[in-house]
Short mmCIF file of C-alpha atoms in Angstrom, two decimals:
data_model
loop_
_atom_site.label_atom_id
_atom_site.label_comp_id
_atom_site.label_asym_id
_atom_site.label_seq_id
_atom_site.Cartn_x
_atom_site.Cartn_y
_atom_site.Cartn_z
CA UNK A 243 -55.66 -33.73 -96.70
CA UNK A 244 -53.94 -30.70 -98.62
CA UNK A 245 -57.39 -29.16 -97.25
CA UNK A 246 -56.64 -29.66 -93.49
CA UNK A 247 -52.61 -28.86 -94.51
CA UNK A 248 -53.79 -25.80 -95.98
CA UNK A 249 -56.33 -24.98 -92.56
CA UNK A 250 -53.46 -25.75 -90.20
CA UNK A 251 -51.45 -23.26 -91.93
CA UNK A 252 -53.18 -20.37 -92.36
CA UNK A 253 -54.87 -20.37 -88.83
CA UNK A 254 -51.37 -21.28 -87.61
CA UNK A 255 -50.34 -17.34 -89.76
CA UNK A 256 -53.33 -15.97 -88.10
CA UNK A 257 -51.44 -17.24 -84.25
CA UNK A 258 -48.37 -15.73 -85.21
CA UNK A 259 -49.82 -12.71 -86.44
CA UNK A 260 -51.76 -11.97 -83.83
CA UNK A 261 -48.73 -11.93 -81.86
CA UNK A 262 -46.86 -9.98 -83.84
CA UNK A 263 -48.79 -7.43 -83.45
CA UNK A 264 -49.38 -8.16 -79.60
CA UNK A 265 -45.23 -7.99 -79.35
CA UNK A 266 -45.56 -4.59 -81.72
CA UNK A 267 -47.56 -2.73 -79.54
CA UNK A 268 -46.41 -3.89 -75.93
CA UNK A 269 -43.07 -2.70 -77.32
CA UNK A 270 -44.99 0.06 -79.14
CA UNK A 271 -46.86 1.23 -76.40
CA UNK A 272 -43.84 1.78 -73.72
CA UNK A 273 -41.90 3.59 -75.95
CA UNK A 274 -44.40 5.61 -76.88
CA UNK A 275 -45.03 6.48 -73.35
CA UNK A 276 -40.94 7.23 -72.40
CA UNK A 277 -40.84 9.77 -76.06
CA UNK A 278 -43.37 10.84 -74.82
CA UNK A 279 -42.90 12.10 -71.01
CA UNK A 280 -39.11 12.31 -71.62
CA UNK A 281 -37.83 15.80 -71.25
CA UNK A 282 -35.57 15.25 -73.90
CA UNK A 283 -38.05 14.59 -76.49
CA UNK A 284 -41.69 15.70 -76.58
CA UNK A 285 -41.54 16.32 -72.72
CA UNK A 286 -44.51 16.37 -71.19
CA UNK A 287 -43.60 15.41 -67.95
CA UNK A 288 -46.39 14.81 -66.40
CA UNK A 289 -47.48 11.14 -66.31
CA UNK A 290 -50.41 11.39 -64.05
CA UNK A 291 -52.26 13.39 -67.14
CA UNK A 292 -51.17 10.77 -69.92
CA UNK A 293 -52.55 7.57 -67.32
CA UNK A 294 -55.97 10.17 -66.75
CA UNK A 295 -56.16 10.65 -71.13
CA UNK A 296 -55.55 6.72 -71.14
CA UNK A 297 -58.64 5.85 -68.78
CA UNK A 298 -61.20 8.75 -70.11
CA UNK A 299 -60.53 7.70 -73.66
CA UNK A 300 -60.69 3.66 -72.81
CA UNK A 301 -63.30 3.92 -70.89
CA UNK A 302 -65.68 5.60 -73.44
CA UNK A 303 -64.55 3.35 -76.09
CA UNK A 304 -65.22 0.04 -73.44
CA UNK A 305 -69.01 2.24 -72.90
CA UNK A 306 -69.84 1.85 -76.22
CA UNK A 307 -68.19 -1.67 -76.80
CA UNK A 308 -70.05 -2.57 -74.03
CA UNK A 309 -73.27 -0.74 -74.34
CA UNK A 310 -73.55 0.40 -77.79
CA UNK A 311 -72.30 -1.96 -80.49
CA UNK A 312 -72.67 -4.89 -77.46
CA UNK A 313 -69.39 -7.10 -78.58
CA UNK A 314 -69.36 -8.06 -75.03
CA UNK A 315 -72.02 -8.74 -71.64
CA UNK A 316 -71.77 -7.46 -68.77
CA UNK A 317 -71.59 -8.90 -65.58
CA UNK A 318 -74.33 -8.30 -63.24
CA UNK A 319 -72.33 -5.50 -60.85
CA UNK A 320 -74.15 -4.30 -57.58
CA UNK A 321 -73.29 -1.49 -56.08
CA UNK A 322 -72.17 -3.68 -53.31
CA UNK A 323 -69.70 -5.45 -55.04
CA UNK A 324 -68.40 -1.89 -57.03
CA UNK A 325 -67.93 -0.54 -53.53
CA UNK A 326 -66.34 -3.00 -51.75
CA UNK A 327 -64.81 -4.78 -54.97
CA UNK A 328 -63.90 -2.32 -57.84
CA UNK A 329 -63.22 1.02 -55.71
CA UNK A 330 -60.61 -0.97 -54.11
CA UNK A 331 -58.85 -2.59 -56.74
CA UNK A 332 -59.62 0.72 -58.88
CA UNK A 333 -56.98 2.72 -56.15
CA UNK A 334 -54.83 0.48 -56.39
CA UNK A 335 -54.55 0.43 -60.68
CA UNK A 336 -54.48 4.27 -60.20
CA UNK A 337 -51.74 4.02 -58.06
CA UNK A 338 -49.92 1.60 -59.84
CA UNK A 339 -50.52 3.28 -63.50
CA UNK A 340 -49.61 6.83 -61.65
CA UNK A 341 -46.41 5.08 -59.92
CA UNK A 342 -45.43 3.10 -63.04
CA UNK A 343 -45.27 5.60 -65.22
CA UNK A 344 -43.31 8.46 -62.79
CA UNK A 345 -40.12 5.97 -63.09
CA UNK A 346 -40.04 6.73 -67.17
CA UNK A 347 -39.00 10.56 -65.73
CA UNK A 348 -35.86 8.81 -63.59
CA UNK A 349 -34.97 5.50 -65.44
CA UNK A 350 -33.94 4.14 -68.89
CA UNK A 351 -36.49 1.98 -70.36
CA UNK A 352 -34.12 -0.97 -69.89
CA UNK A 353 -33.78 -0.70 -66.13
CA UNK A 354 -37.53 -0.62 -65.78
CA UNK A 355 -38.06 -3.58 -68.04
CA UNK A 356 -35.21 -5.03 -65.60
CA UNK A 357 -37.07 -4.13 -62.37
CA UNK A 358 -40.32 -5.12 -63.71
CA UNK A 359 -39.09 -9.12 -63.46
CA UNK A 360 -39.58 -8.55 -59.69
CA UNK A 361 -43.17 -8.62 -60.05
CA UNK A 362 -44.32 -12.30 -59.55
CA UNK A 363 -42.02 -12.20 -55.94
CA UNK A 364 -44.35 -8.81 -55.32
CA UNK A 365 -47.41 -11.06 -56.14
CA UNK A 366 -46.07 -14.09 -54.19
CA UNK A 367 -45.14 -12.32 -51.31
CA UNK A 368 -48.50 -10.77 -51.15
CA UNK A 369 -50.94 -13.37 -51.80
CA UNK A 370 -48.88 -15.40 -48.77
CA UNK A 371 -49.90 -12.46 -46.64
CA UNK A 372 -53.48 -12.20 -47.57
CA UNK A 373 -53.68 -16.06 -47.37
CA UNK A 374 -54.39 -17.30 -50.73
CA UNK A 375 -51.25 -18.81 -51.62
CA UNK A 376 -49.25 -21.48 -49.69
CA UNK A 377 -45.09 -20.62 -48.66
CA UNK A 378 -43.66 -23.40 -50.78
CA UNK A 379 -39.84 -24.06 -50.40
CA UNK A 380 -39.98 -24.14 -54.18
CA UNK A 381 -41.49 -21.10 -55.01
CA UNK A 382 -39.70 -19.26 -52.30
CA UNK A 383 -35.99 -20.24 -53.23
CA UNK A 384 -36.46 -19.66 -57.36
CA UNK A 385 -38.60 -15.83 -55.85
CA UNK A 386 -34.54 -15.28 -54.27
CA UNK A 387 -33.40 -16.23 -57.73
CA UNK A 388 -35.35 -13.52 -59.25
CA UNK A 389 -34.94 -11.09 -56.71
CA UNK A 390 -31.07 -11.66 -56.66
CA UNK A 391 -30.71 -11.20 -60.97
CA UNK A 392 -32.72 -8.15 -60.04
CA UNK A 393 -30.06 -6.81 -57.37
CA UNK A 394 -26.85 -7.61 -60.18
CA UNK A 395 -28.93 -5.78 -62.48
CA UNK A 396 -29.32 -3.04 -60.43
CA UNK A 397 -25.72 -2.79 -59.69
CA UNK A 398 -24.80 -2.78 -62.84
CA UNK A 399 -27.29 0.22 -63.75
CA UNK A 400 -24.81 2.69 -64.95
CA UNK A 401 -27.76 5.88 -64.35
CA UNK A 402 -28.73 4.23 -61.53
CA UNK A 403 -31.65 6.84 -59.66
CA UNK A 404 -33.10 6.19 -55.85
CA UNK A 405 -36.28 8.03 -56.02
CA UNK A 406 -37.03 6.06 -60.25
CA UNK A 407 -36.45 3.16 -59.19
CA UNK A 408 -38.28 3.52 -55.97
CA UNK A 409 -41.50 4.79 -57.56
CA UNK A 410 -40.89 1.71 -59.87
CA UNK A 411 -41.26 -0.38 -56.72
CA UNK A 412 -43.78 1.03 -55.03
CA UNK A 413 -45.61 0.49 -58.09
CA UNK A 414 -45.32 -3.12 -58.36
CA UNK A 415 -46.34 -3.12 -54.88
CA UNK A 416 -49.53 -1.45 -55.35
CA UNK A 417 -50.06 -4.00 -58.43
CA UNK A 418 -49.23 -6.64 -56.76
CA UNK A 419 -51.60 -5.34 -53.89
CA UNK A 420 -54.39 -4.65 -56.70
CA UNK A 421 -54.30 -8.58 -58.34
CA UNK A 422 -54.29 -10.06 -55.38
CA UNK A 423 -57.45 -8.11 -53.68
CA UNK A 424 -58.69 -9.44 -57.26
CA UNK A 425 -58.48 -12.44 -56.59
CA UNK A 426 -60.16 -12.14 -53.02
CA UNK A 427 -62.70 -9.50 -53.98
CA UNK A 428 -64.05 -10.81 -57.27
CA UNK A 429 -62.99 -14.26 -58.00
CA UNK A 430 -64.68 -15.29 -54.40
CA UNK A 431 -68.08 -13.88 -55.65
CA UNK A 432 -67.94 -15.35 -59.02
CA UNK A 433 -66.66 -12.88 -61.07
CA UNK A 434 -65.06 -13.09 -63.95
CA UNK A 435 -63.84 -9.50 -66.45
CA UNK A 436 -61.97 -9.51 -69.34
CA UNK A 437 -59.83 -6.42 -69.90
CA UNK A 438 -63.01 -5.41 -72.12
CA UNK A 439 -65.66 -5.13 -68.58
CA UNK A 440 -62.23 -4.51 -67.04
CA UNK A 441 -61.73 -0.73 -68.59
CA UNK A 442 -65.83 -0.68 -67.94
CA UNK A 443 -65.90 -0.63 -64.70
CA UNK A 444 -62.19 0.03 -63.47
CA UNK A 445 -61.27 2.61 -66.01
CA UNK A 446 -63.63 5.30 -65.04
CA UNK A 447 -63.37 4.49 -61.25
CA UNK A 448 -59.24 4.52 -62.18
CA UNK A 449 -59.83 7.98 -63.35
CA UNK A 450 -61.67 9.77 -59.81
CA UNK A 451 -58.78 8.40 -58.04
CA UNK A 452 -56.25 10.23 -60.14
CA UNK A 453 -57.58 13.22 -60.50
CA UNK A 454 -56.97 13.90 -56.72
CA UNK A 455 -53.10 13.81 -57.35
CA UNK A 456 -53.36 15.51 -60.31
CA UNK A 457 -54.74 18.82 -58.77
CA UNK A 458 -52.58 19.06 -55.88
CA UNK A 459 -49.71 18.09 -58.32
CA UNK A 460 -49.47 18.66 -62.18
CA UNK A 461 -52.27 21.12 -62.00
CA UNK A 462 -50.35 23.78 -61.38
CA UNK A 463 -47.56 23.10 -63.75
CA UNK A 464 -49.96 22.50 -66.33
CA UNK A 465 -51.04 26.23 -66.26
CA UNK A 466 -48.16 27.45 -67.41
CA UNK A 467 -48.91 29.06 -70.87
CA UNK A 468 -45.92 27.94 -72.93
CA UNK A 469 -47.01 24.27 -72.36
CA UNK A 470 -47.26 21.92 -75.16
CA UNK A 471 -50.53 19.92 -76.15
CA UNK A 472 -50.89 18.49 -79.29
CA UNK A 473 -54.61 16.63 -79.83
CA UNK A 474 -53.27 13.77 -81.92
CA UNK A 475 -50.35 12.84 -80.34
CA UNK A 476 -52.16 12.60 -76.94
CA UNK A 477 -54.71 10.90 -79.27
CA UNK A 478 -52.86 8.27 -80.93
CA UNK A 479 -50.54 7.32 -78.09
CA UNK A 480 -54.40 6.58 -75.73
CA UNK A 481 -55.40 4.62 -79.07
CA UNK A 482 -51.92 2.66 -79.23
CA UNK A 483 -52.39 2.02 -75.06
CA UNK A 484 -56.24 0.75 -75.74
CA UNK A 485 -55.05 -1.02 -79.05
CA UNK A 486 -52.99 -3.36 -76.71
CA UNK A 487 -55.68 -4.34 -74.13
CA UNK A 488 -57.50 -5.59 -77.46
CA UNK A 489 -54.55 -7.32 -78.66
CA UNK A 490 -53.73 -9.50 -75.69
CA UNK A 491 -57.46 -10.55 -75.13
CA UNK A 492 -57.41 -11.92 -78.95
CA UNK A 493 -54.07 -13.38 -78.36
CA UNK A 494 -54.62 -14.97 -74.99
CA UNK A 495 -57.89 -16.61 -76.91
CA UNK A 496 -56.43 -17.50 -79.24
CA UNK A 497 -53.19 -19.31 -77.69
CA UNK A 498 -53.67 -19.29 -73.73
CA UNK A 499 -51.24 -19.56 -71.33
CA UNK A 500 -47.57 -20.93 -72.57
CA UNK A 501 -47.40 -19.22 -75.56
CA UNK A 502 -48.53 -15.63 -73.70
CA UNK A 503 -45.73 -16.26 -71.34
CA UNK A 504 -43.42 -17.14 -73.87
CA UNK A 505 -44.29 -14.28 -76.00
CA UNK A 506 -43.85 -11.94 -73.23
CA UNK A 507 -40.56 -12.96 -72.28
CA UNK A 508 -39.19 -12.58 -76.09
CA UNK A 509 -41.21 -8.67 -76.21
CA UNK A 510 -39.21 -7.96 -72.97
CA UNK A 511 -35.85 -8.86 -74.94
CA UNK A 512 -37.54 -7.16 -78.38
CA UNK A 513 -37.92 -3.90 -75.30
CA UNK A 514 -34.61 -3.56 -73.58
CA UNK A 515 -32.69 -3.91 -77.60
CA UNK A 516 -34.67 -1.21 -78.98
CA UNK A 517 -34.54 1.03 -76.34
CA UNK A 518 -30.69 0.87 -76.20
CA UNK A 519 -31.90 2.31 -79.77
CA UNK A 520 -34.35 5.16 -79.83
CA UNK A 521 -32.90 6.30 -76.35
CA UNK A 522 -29.32 7.20 -76.70
CA UNK A 523 -29.08 7.91 -73.81
CA UNK A 524 -29.63 4.44 -72.24
CA UNK A 525 -26.91 2.43 -71.51
CA UNK A 526 -26.98 -1.33 -71.31
CA UNK A 527 -23.56 -3.12 -69.20
CA UNK A 528 -22.68 -6.54 -69.08
CA UNK A 529 -23.93 -6.51 -65.75
CA UNK A 530 -27.30 -5.30 -66.76
CA UNK A 531 -27.84 -8.63 -68.92
CA UNK A 532 -26.07 -10.79 -66.61
CA UNK A 533 -28.48 -9.65 -63.42
CA UNK A 534 -31.61 -9.84 -65.97
CA UNK A 535 -31.10 -12.88 -67.03
CA UNK A 536 -30.51 -14.31 -64.23
CA UNK A 537 -33.84 -13.09 -62.49
CA UNK A 538 -35.66 -13.58 -66.72
CA UNK A 539 -34.68 -17.86 -65.67
CA UNK A 540 -36.12 -17.78 -62.24
CA UNK A 541 -39.29 -16.02 -63.81
CA UNK A 542 -39.45 -18.35 -66.28
CA UNK A 543 -39.42 -21.47 -63.83
CA UNK A 544 -42.37 -20.02 -61.89
CA UNK A 545 -44.60 -20.01 -64.51
CA UNK A 546 -43.10 -23.57 -65.33
CA UNK A 547 -44.52 -24.70 -61.13
CA UNK A 548 -47.32 -22.21 -61.47
CA UNK A 549 -48.40 -24.17 -65.11
CA UNK A 550 -47.25 -27.98 -63.35
CA UNK A 551 -49.56 -27.02 -60.64
CA UNK A 552 -52.71 -26.06 -62.94
CA UNK A 553 -52.30 -29.13 -64.97
CA UNK A 554 -51.92 -31.37 -62.02
CA UNK A 555 -55.32 -30.16 -60.32
CA UNK A 556 -57.13 -30.67 -63.62
CA UNK A 557 -59.52 -34.15 -63.37
CA UNK A 558 -58.34 -35.10 -66.73
CA UNK A 559 -55.71 -34.14 -69.19
CA UNK A 560 -57.45 -34.34 -72.94
CA UNK A 561 -55.00 -36.43 -75.48
CA UNK A 562 -52.73 -34.92 -77.62
CA UNK A 563 -54.36 -35.57 -80.84
CA UNK A 564 -57.60 -33.65 -79.26
CA UNK A 565 -54.74 -30.70 -78.26
CA UNK A 566 -53.50 -29.90 -81.56
CA UNK A 567 -57.10 -30.53 -83.28
CA UNK A 568 -58.19 -27.71 -80.97
CA UNK A 569 -55.02 -25.43 -82.11
CA UNK A 570 -57.10 -25.14 -85.65
CA UNK A 571 -60.35 -24.85 -84.85
CA UNK A 572 -62.18 -21.25 -86.42
CA UNK A 573 -61.77 -18.93 -83.02
CA UNK A 574 -64.98 -18.80 -81.29
CA UNK A 575 -66.76 -15.16 -81.12
CA UNK A 576 -66.09 -13.30 -78.71
CA UNK A 577 -69.42 -13.68 -76.40
CA UNK A 578 -69.54 -17.43 -77.47
CA UNK A 579 -66.28 -18.45 -75.56
CA UNK A 580 -66.26 -19.12 -71.66
CA UNK A 581 -62.29 -20.05 -71.96
CA UNK A 582 -61.33 -17.25 -72.80
CA UNK A 583 -61.50 -15.97 -69.29
CA UNK A 584 -60.45 -18.90 -67.96
CA UNK A 585 -57.44 -18.58 -69.58
CA UNK A 586 -57.57 -14.74 -69.34
CA UNK A 587 -56.90 -15.50 -65.91
CA UNK A 588 -54.66 -18.04 -65.89
CA UNK A 589 -52.09 -16.55 -68.54
CA UNK A 590 -52.10 -13.48 -66.78
CA UNK A 591 -51.73 -14.50 -62.66
CA UNK A 592 -48.33 -15.03 -62.28
CA UNK A 593 -46.02 -13.14 -64.46
CA UNK A 594 -44.88 -9.75 -65.52
CA UNK A 595 -47.61 -8.72 -67.49
CA UNK A 596 -48.22 -5.41 -69.69
CA UNK A 597 -49.22 -3.38 -66.77
CA UNK A 598 -47.81 -0.29 -69.50
CA UNK A 599 -51.25 -0.49 -71.43
CA UNK A 600 -54.50 1.78 -69.72
CA UNK A 601 -55.84 -1.91 -68.18
CA UNK A 602 -52.54 -3.67 -67.37
CA UNK A 603 -50.78 -3.08 -68.64
CA UNK A 604 -47.92 -4.96 -67.36
CA UNK A 605 -48.84 -4.99 -69.43
CA UNK A 606 -49.34 -7.53 -68.64
CA UNK A 607 -52.63 -8.14 -65.74
CA UNK A 608 -52.60 -11.14 -62.98
CA UNK A 609 -56.77 -12.91 -62.16
CA UNK A 610 -58.41 -10.18 -63.87
CA UNK A 611 -57.05 -8.41 -66.86
CA UNK A 612 -52.68 -5.87 -68.37
CA UNK A 613 -49.31 -3.63 -68.76
CA UNK A 614 -49.55 1.80 -66.39
CA UNK A 615 -50.18 3.22 -69.50
#
């Protein structure tokens, strides 16, 4: 019993460490991006360039992990699948990162997090329009509750900016389209991508899509000789974003859907609090908090409904004893753990994930996997 107790304690501590790293990286990447892009701080107001740096770095590292170190195996990717699935998904992914990161130039991190509560609403409505979800009264009323909460929160925003709000909402819509397209195009072909293989296939294609608006909108302004470019700032920023993807992969593989949802909610509140401390110009009001709390109640209940649906569709339910023992089993190798992809799809398909990370990073990613940069 003593040995078992020590083993359980050790596994618990490892799980909590993973969660702490995930929450820290998820919050850190968002705050770091805000600091880099803000004209009040590092003053690099080029969100497309920053996103392209993330894509290039993440794609290169993913190539090394897949092809050189062989940490994970690539899926069977044909030209037809790449052209009809990966390319359109990458286009919407690039758009979601572009618009989401541009919002940092106009509105606060706290308000952005509040607007992100609309992610389940956008995903649900898009899925219904594509026929992958059925319009249910309980879920629809839940989406109305989330929307009302976001409207209240927006009404209470002191520094409300229409352009920044439009950019963020557009990014959310693009991300919702990407998530649904991923389900429709990839899952129906039997393909499941984890965060590493997703970066391997999607990051280079997204880089190409971002090059076009970058060349038109940002390249002329970046020719200013007074523009600053600090290599270590951008390297560390891209490294943190990549680390977030890998940390998310490890957390989901160890904990599962319920824990990652709870951690996401906790992270949002921590992030809102930290952003008001680190960026004094960001002010939150009581109406902000009330509205976001209402929206969050809707998001949590929505997650509960989705988890309940998953459980009712499972053919059998393991006993409590089996589940408790499974929690403390040593972690399997990534290559051998076939359940990680399933947990990834389930845990991120119905919640506001880290689209702030390069594969998000939304932070996070439904159906595919994750946090705009």
